[in-house]
mmCIF file of C-alpha atoms in Angstrom:
data_model
loop_
_atom_site.group_PDB
_atom_site.id
_atom_site.type_symbol
_atom_site.label_atom_id
_atom_site.label_comp_id
_atom_site.label_asym_id
_atom_site.label_seq_id
_atom_site.Cartn_x
_atom_site.Cartn_y
_atom_site.Cartn_z
ATOM 1 C CA MET A 1 57.566 53.381 57.649
ATOM 2 C CA GLU A 2 54.347 54.317 59.383
ATOM 3 C CA LYS A 3 51.259 53.444 57.334
ATOM 4 C CA ILE A 4 48.216 55.685 56.995
ATOM 5 C CA PRO A 5 45.013 53.731 57.778
ATOM 6 C CA LEU A 6 42.626 54.470 54.904
ATOM 7 C CA CYS A 7 39.018 53.694 54.018
ATOM 8 C CA LEU A 8 37.917 53.525 50.387
ATOM 9 C CA ILE A 9 34.470 55.090 50.002
ATOM 10 C CA GLY A 10 32.827 53.859 46.810
ATOM 11 C CA CYS A 11 33.497 50.303 45.696
ATOM 12 C CA GLY A 12 32.087 50.382 42.169
ATOM 13 C CA GLY A 13 34.107 50.443 38.949
ATOM 14 C CA MET A 14 36.528 53.262 39.799
ATOM 15 C CA GLY A 15 36.773 52.049 43.389
ATOM 16 C CA HIS A 16 38.003 48.709 42.061
ATOM 17 C CA ARG A 17 40.678 50.526 40.054
ATOM 18 C CA HIS A 18 41.806 52.351 43.185
ATOM 19 C CA ILE A 19 42.135 49.024 45.032
ATOM 20 C CA LEU A 20 44.397 47.783 42.215
ATOM 21 C CA ALA A 21 46.436 51.003 42.427
ATOM 22 C CA TYR A 22 46.888 50.588 46.190
ATOM 23 C CA LYS A 23 48.187 47.075 45.557
ATOM 24 C CA GLU A 24 50.722 48.423 43.048
ATOM 25 C CA LEU A 25 51.726 51.102 45.527
ATOM 26 C CA GLU A 26 52.265 48.493 48.235
ATOM 27 C CA GLU A 27 54.369 46.345 45.918
ATOM 28 C CA SER A 28 56.483 49.358 44.957
ATOM 29 C CA GLY A 29 58.102 49.390 48.369
ATOM 30 C CA ILE A 30 57.286 53.061 48.910
ATOM 31 C CA GLY A 31 53.626 52.652 49.797
ATOM 32 C CA ASN A 32 52.556 54.149 53.098
ATOM 33 C CA ILE A 33 48.839 53.306 52.935
ATOM 34 C CA GLU A 34 47.035 50.561 54.817
ATOM 35 C CA LEU A 35 43.752 49.954 52.990
ATOM 36 C CA MET A 36 41.937 48.887 56.146
ATOM 37 C CA ALA A 37 38.284 49.513 55.274
ATOM 38 C CA VAL A 38 35.743 49.928 52.500
ATOM 39 C CA CYS A 39 32.431 51.747 52.493
ATOM 40 C CA ASP A 40 29.615 51.713 49.967
ATOM 41 C CA LEU A 41 25.917 52.421 50.436
ATOM 42 C CA ASN A 42 25.248 49.382 48.269
ATOM 43 C CA PRO A 43 26.102 46.319 50.409
ATOM 44 C CA LYS A 44 26.887 44.258 47.290
ATOM 45 C CA ASN A 45 29.504 46.788 46.168
ATOM 46 C CA ALA A 46 30.967 46.960 49.687
ATOM 47 C CA ASP A 47 31.256 43.168 49.716
ATOM 48 C CA LEU A 48 32.887 43.222 46.280
ATOM 49 C CA GLY A 49 35.500 45.660 47.613
ATOM 50 C CA ARG A 50 36.074 43.440 50.650
ATOM 51 C CA ARG A 51 36.584 40.337 48.508
ATOM 52 C CA GLU A 52 39.004 42.141 46.187
ATOM 53 C CA ILE A 53 41.126 43.353 49.114
ATOM 54 C CA GLU A 54 41.127 39.849 50.594
ATOM 55 C CA ARG A 55 42.252 38.432 47.239
ATOM 56 C CA LEU A 56 44.977 40.992 46.576
ATOM 57 C CA PHE A 57 46.240 41.812 50.064
ATOM 58 C CA GLY A 58 45.447 38.626 51.968
ATOM 59 C CA ARG A 59 43.613 40.479 54.725
ATOM 60 C CA THR A 60 39.991 41.249 55.492
ATOM 61 C CA PRO A 61 39.125 44.947 55.643
ATOM 62 C CA LEU A 62 36.420 46.480 57.763
ATOM 63 C CA VAL A 63 33.202 46.911 55.765
ATOM 64 C CA PHE A 64 30.808 49.833 56.184
ATOM 65 C CA THR A 65 27.597 50.809 54.416
ATOM 66 C CA ASP A 66 27.173 54.060 56.356
ATOM 67 C CA ILE A 67 29.584 57.000 56.212
ATOM 68 C CA ASP A 68 28.728 57.926 59.802
ATOM 69 C CA GLU A 69 30.341 54.654 60.909
ATOM 70 C CA VAL A 70 33.522 55.562 59.004
ATOM 71 C CA VAL A 71 33.557 58.966 60.714
ATOM 72 C CA LYS A 72 33.235 57.344 64.156
ATOM 73 C CA HIS A 73 36.021 54.809 63.652
ATOM 74 C CA PRO A 74 39.051 56.083 65.573
ATOM 75 C CA ASP A 75 41.688 54.179 63.569
ATOM 76 C CA ILE A 76 40.745 55.520 60.137
ATOM 77 C CA ALA A 77 42.945 58.554 59.447
ATOM 78 C CA ALA A 78 42.044 59.158 55.804
ATOM 79 C CA VAL A 79 39.508 58.277 53.145
ATOM 80 C CA ASP A 80 39.622 57.912 49.387
ATOM 81 C CA ILE A 81 36.322 59.129 47.914
ATOM 82 C CA VAL A 82 35.461 57.329 44.696
ATOM 83 C CA THR A 83 31.712 57.881 44.645
ATOM 84 C CA ASP A 84 29.498 59.508 42.058
ATOM 85 C CA PRO A 85 30.750 63.113 41.663
ATOM 86 C CA SER A 86 27.345 64.472 42.653
ATOM 87 C CA VAL A 87 28.013 63.454 46.271
ATOM 88 C CA HIS A 88 31.759 64.217 46.522
ATOM 89 C CA HIS A 89 31.014 67.459 48.374
ATOM 90 C CA GLN A 90 28.582 65.919 50.857
ATOM 91 C CA VAL A 91 30.867 62.987 51.674
ATOM 92 C CA ALA A 92 34.070 65.038 51.804
ATOM 93 C CA VAL A 93 32.726 67.750 54.106
ATOM 94 C CA THR A 94 31.402 65.105 56.526
ATOM 95 C CA ILE A 95 34.791 63.366 56.590
ATOM 96 C CA LEU A 96 36.842 66.582 56.773
ATOM 97 C CA GLU A 97 34.754 67.927 59.647
ATOM 98 C CA ALA A 98 35.542 64.684 61.496
ATOM 99 C CA GLY A 99 39.243 65.537 61.222
ATOM 100 C CA LYS A 100 40.150 62.900 58.641
ATOM 101 C CA HIS A 101 42.220 63.507 55.502
ATOM 102 C CA VAL A 102 40.521 63.172 52.104
ATOM 103 C CA LEU A 103 41.697 62.061 48.687
ATOM 104 C CA CYS A 104 38.807 62.781 46.324
ATOM 105 C CA GLU A 105 38.529 61.467 42.782
ATOM 106 C CA LYS A 106 37.972 64.112 40.126
ATOM 107 C CA PRO A 107 36.021 66.269 39.764
ATOM 108 C CA LEU A 108 36.519 67.609 43.255
ATOM 109 C CA ALA A 109 32.997 69.048 43.298
ATOM 110 C CA VAL A 110 30.166 69.914 40.967
ATOM 111 C CA THR A 111 30.261 73.645 41.689
ATOM 112 C CA VAL A 112 32.930 76.154 42.675
ATOM 113 C CA ALA A 113 30.967 76.936 45.842
ATOM 114 C CA GLU A 114 31.022 73.273 46.879
ATOM 115 C CA ALA A 115 34.755 73.042 46.207
ATOM 116 C CA ARG A 116 35.368 76.162 48.298
ATOM 117 C CA GLU A 117 33.334 74.708 51.152
ATOM 118 C CA MET A 118 35.406 71.509 50.982
ATOM 119 C CA ILE A 119 38.639 73.536 51.068
ATOM 120 C CA GLY A 120 37.306 75.557 53.998
ATOM 121 C CA ALA A 121 36.403 72.393 55.926
ATOM 122 C CA ALA A 122 39.911 71.013 55.377
ATOM 123 C CA ARG A 123 41.545 74.251 56.556
ATOM 124 C CA ALA A 124 39.247 74.607 59.561
ATOM 125 C CA ASN A 125 40.038 71.083 60.720
ATOM 126 C CA GLY A 126 43.759 71.009 59.917
ATOM 127 C CA VAL A 127 43.534 68.112 57.490
ATOM 128 C CA LEU A 128 44.501 67.545 53.871
ATOM 129 C CA LEU A 129 42.120 67.605 50.909
ATOM 130 C CA ILE A 130 43.648 66.227 47.725
ATOM 131 C CA GLU A 131 42.054 65.783 44.312
ATOM 132 C CA GLY A 132 43.034 62.565 42.558
ATOM 133 C CA PHE A 133 44.136 63.829 39.168
ATOM 134 C CA THR A 134 46.709 62.332 36.878
ATOM 135 C CA HIS A 135 48.312 63.652 33.742
ATOM 136 C CA ARG A 136 48.458 60.308 31.932
ATOM 137 C CA LEU A 137 46.535 61.732 28.963
ATOM 138 C CA ASN A 138 48.803 64.757 28.638
ATOM 139 C CA PRO A 139 50.335 64.595 25.113
ATOM 140 C CA GLN A 140 53.811 65.614 26.312
ATOM 141 C CA LEU A 141 53.831 62.924 28.990
ATOM 142 C CA GLN A 142 52.559 60.312 26.531
ATOM 143 C CA CYS A 143 55.415 61.233 24.195
ATOM 144 C CA ALA A 144 57.970 60.970 27.025
ATOM 145 C CA ARG A 145 56.575 57.577 28.011
ATOM 146 C CA ARG A 146 56.886 56.305 24.434
ATOM 147 C CA LEU A 147 60.487 57.514 24.283
ATOM 148 C CA VAL A 148 61.330 55.721 27.532
ATOM 149 C CA GLN A 149 59.582 52.530 26.405
ATOM 150 C CA GLN A 150 61.480 52.610 23.093
ATOM 151 C CA GLY A 151 64.764 53.081 24.917
ATOM 152 C CA ASP A 152 65.429 56.473 23.313
ATOM 153 C CA ILE A 153 65.727 58.115 26.733
ATOM 154 C CA GLY A 154 66.299 56.674 30.234
#
């Protein structure tokens, strides 16, 4: 299976959780992501992301502290934006206009206008824009999970 080379942008608390999720995805046998790089404006956070990937995956990712360097890297096909929501729009549009796919943590943007601009940038450049949203807190899904865990349903 061909792997999608991905850069995680934002290596703070939620970024760390995304690294753990990528490890679970890899171990599942169906993962098609190669977490090849991290980027954070704070060099300490970027280094923390690097060390966590080294620990979990046994490989050293590329480390960036400037989004322009991520944009210029020819091997990075997609990014996972896990920054403060106030800059989701700015980061995503820059990445989308470079022709790279974007997975953006929720909320997608702060305003409807920003979200529409992000969608427009994805369409104009023929790339995907995906909001990272799960339904784990949905009451119906929580009930179904309990039933599976109790063995009531399969």
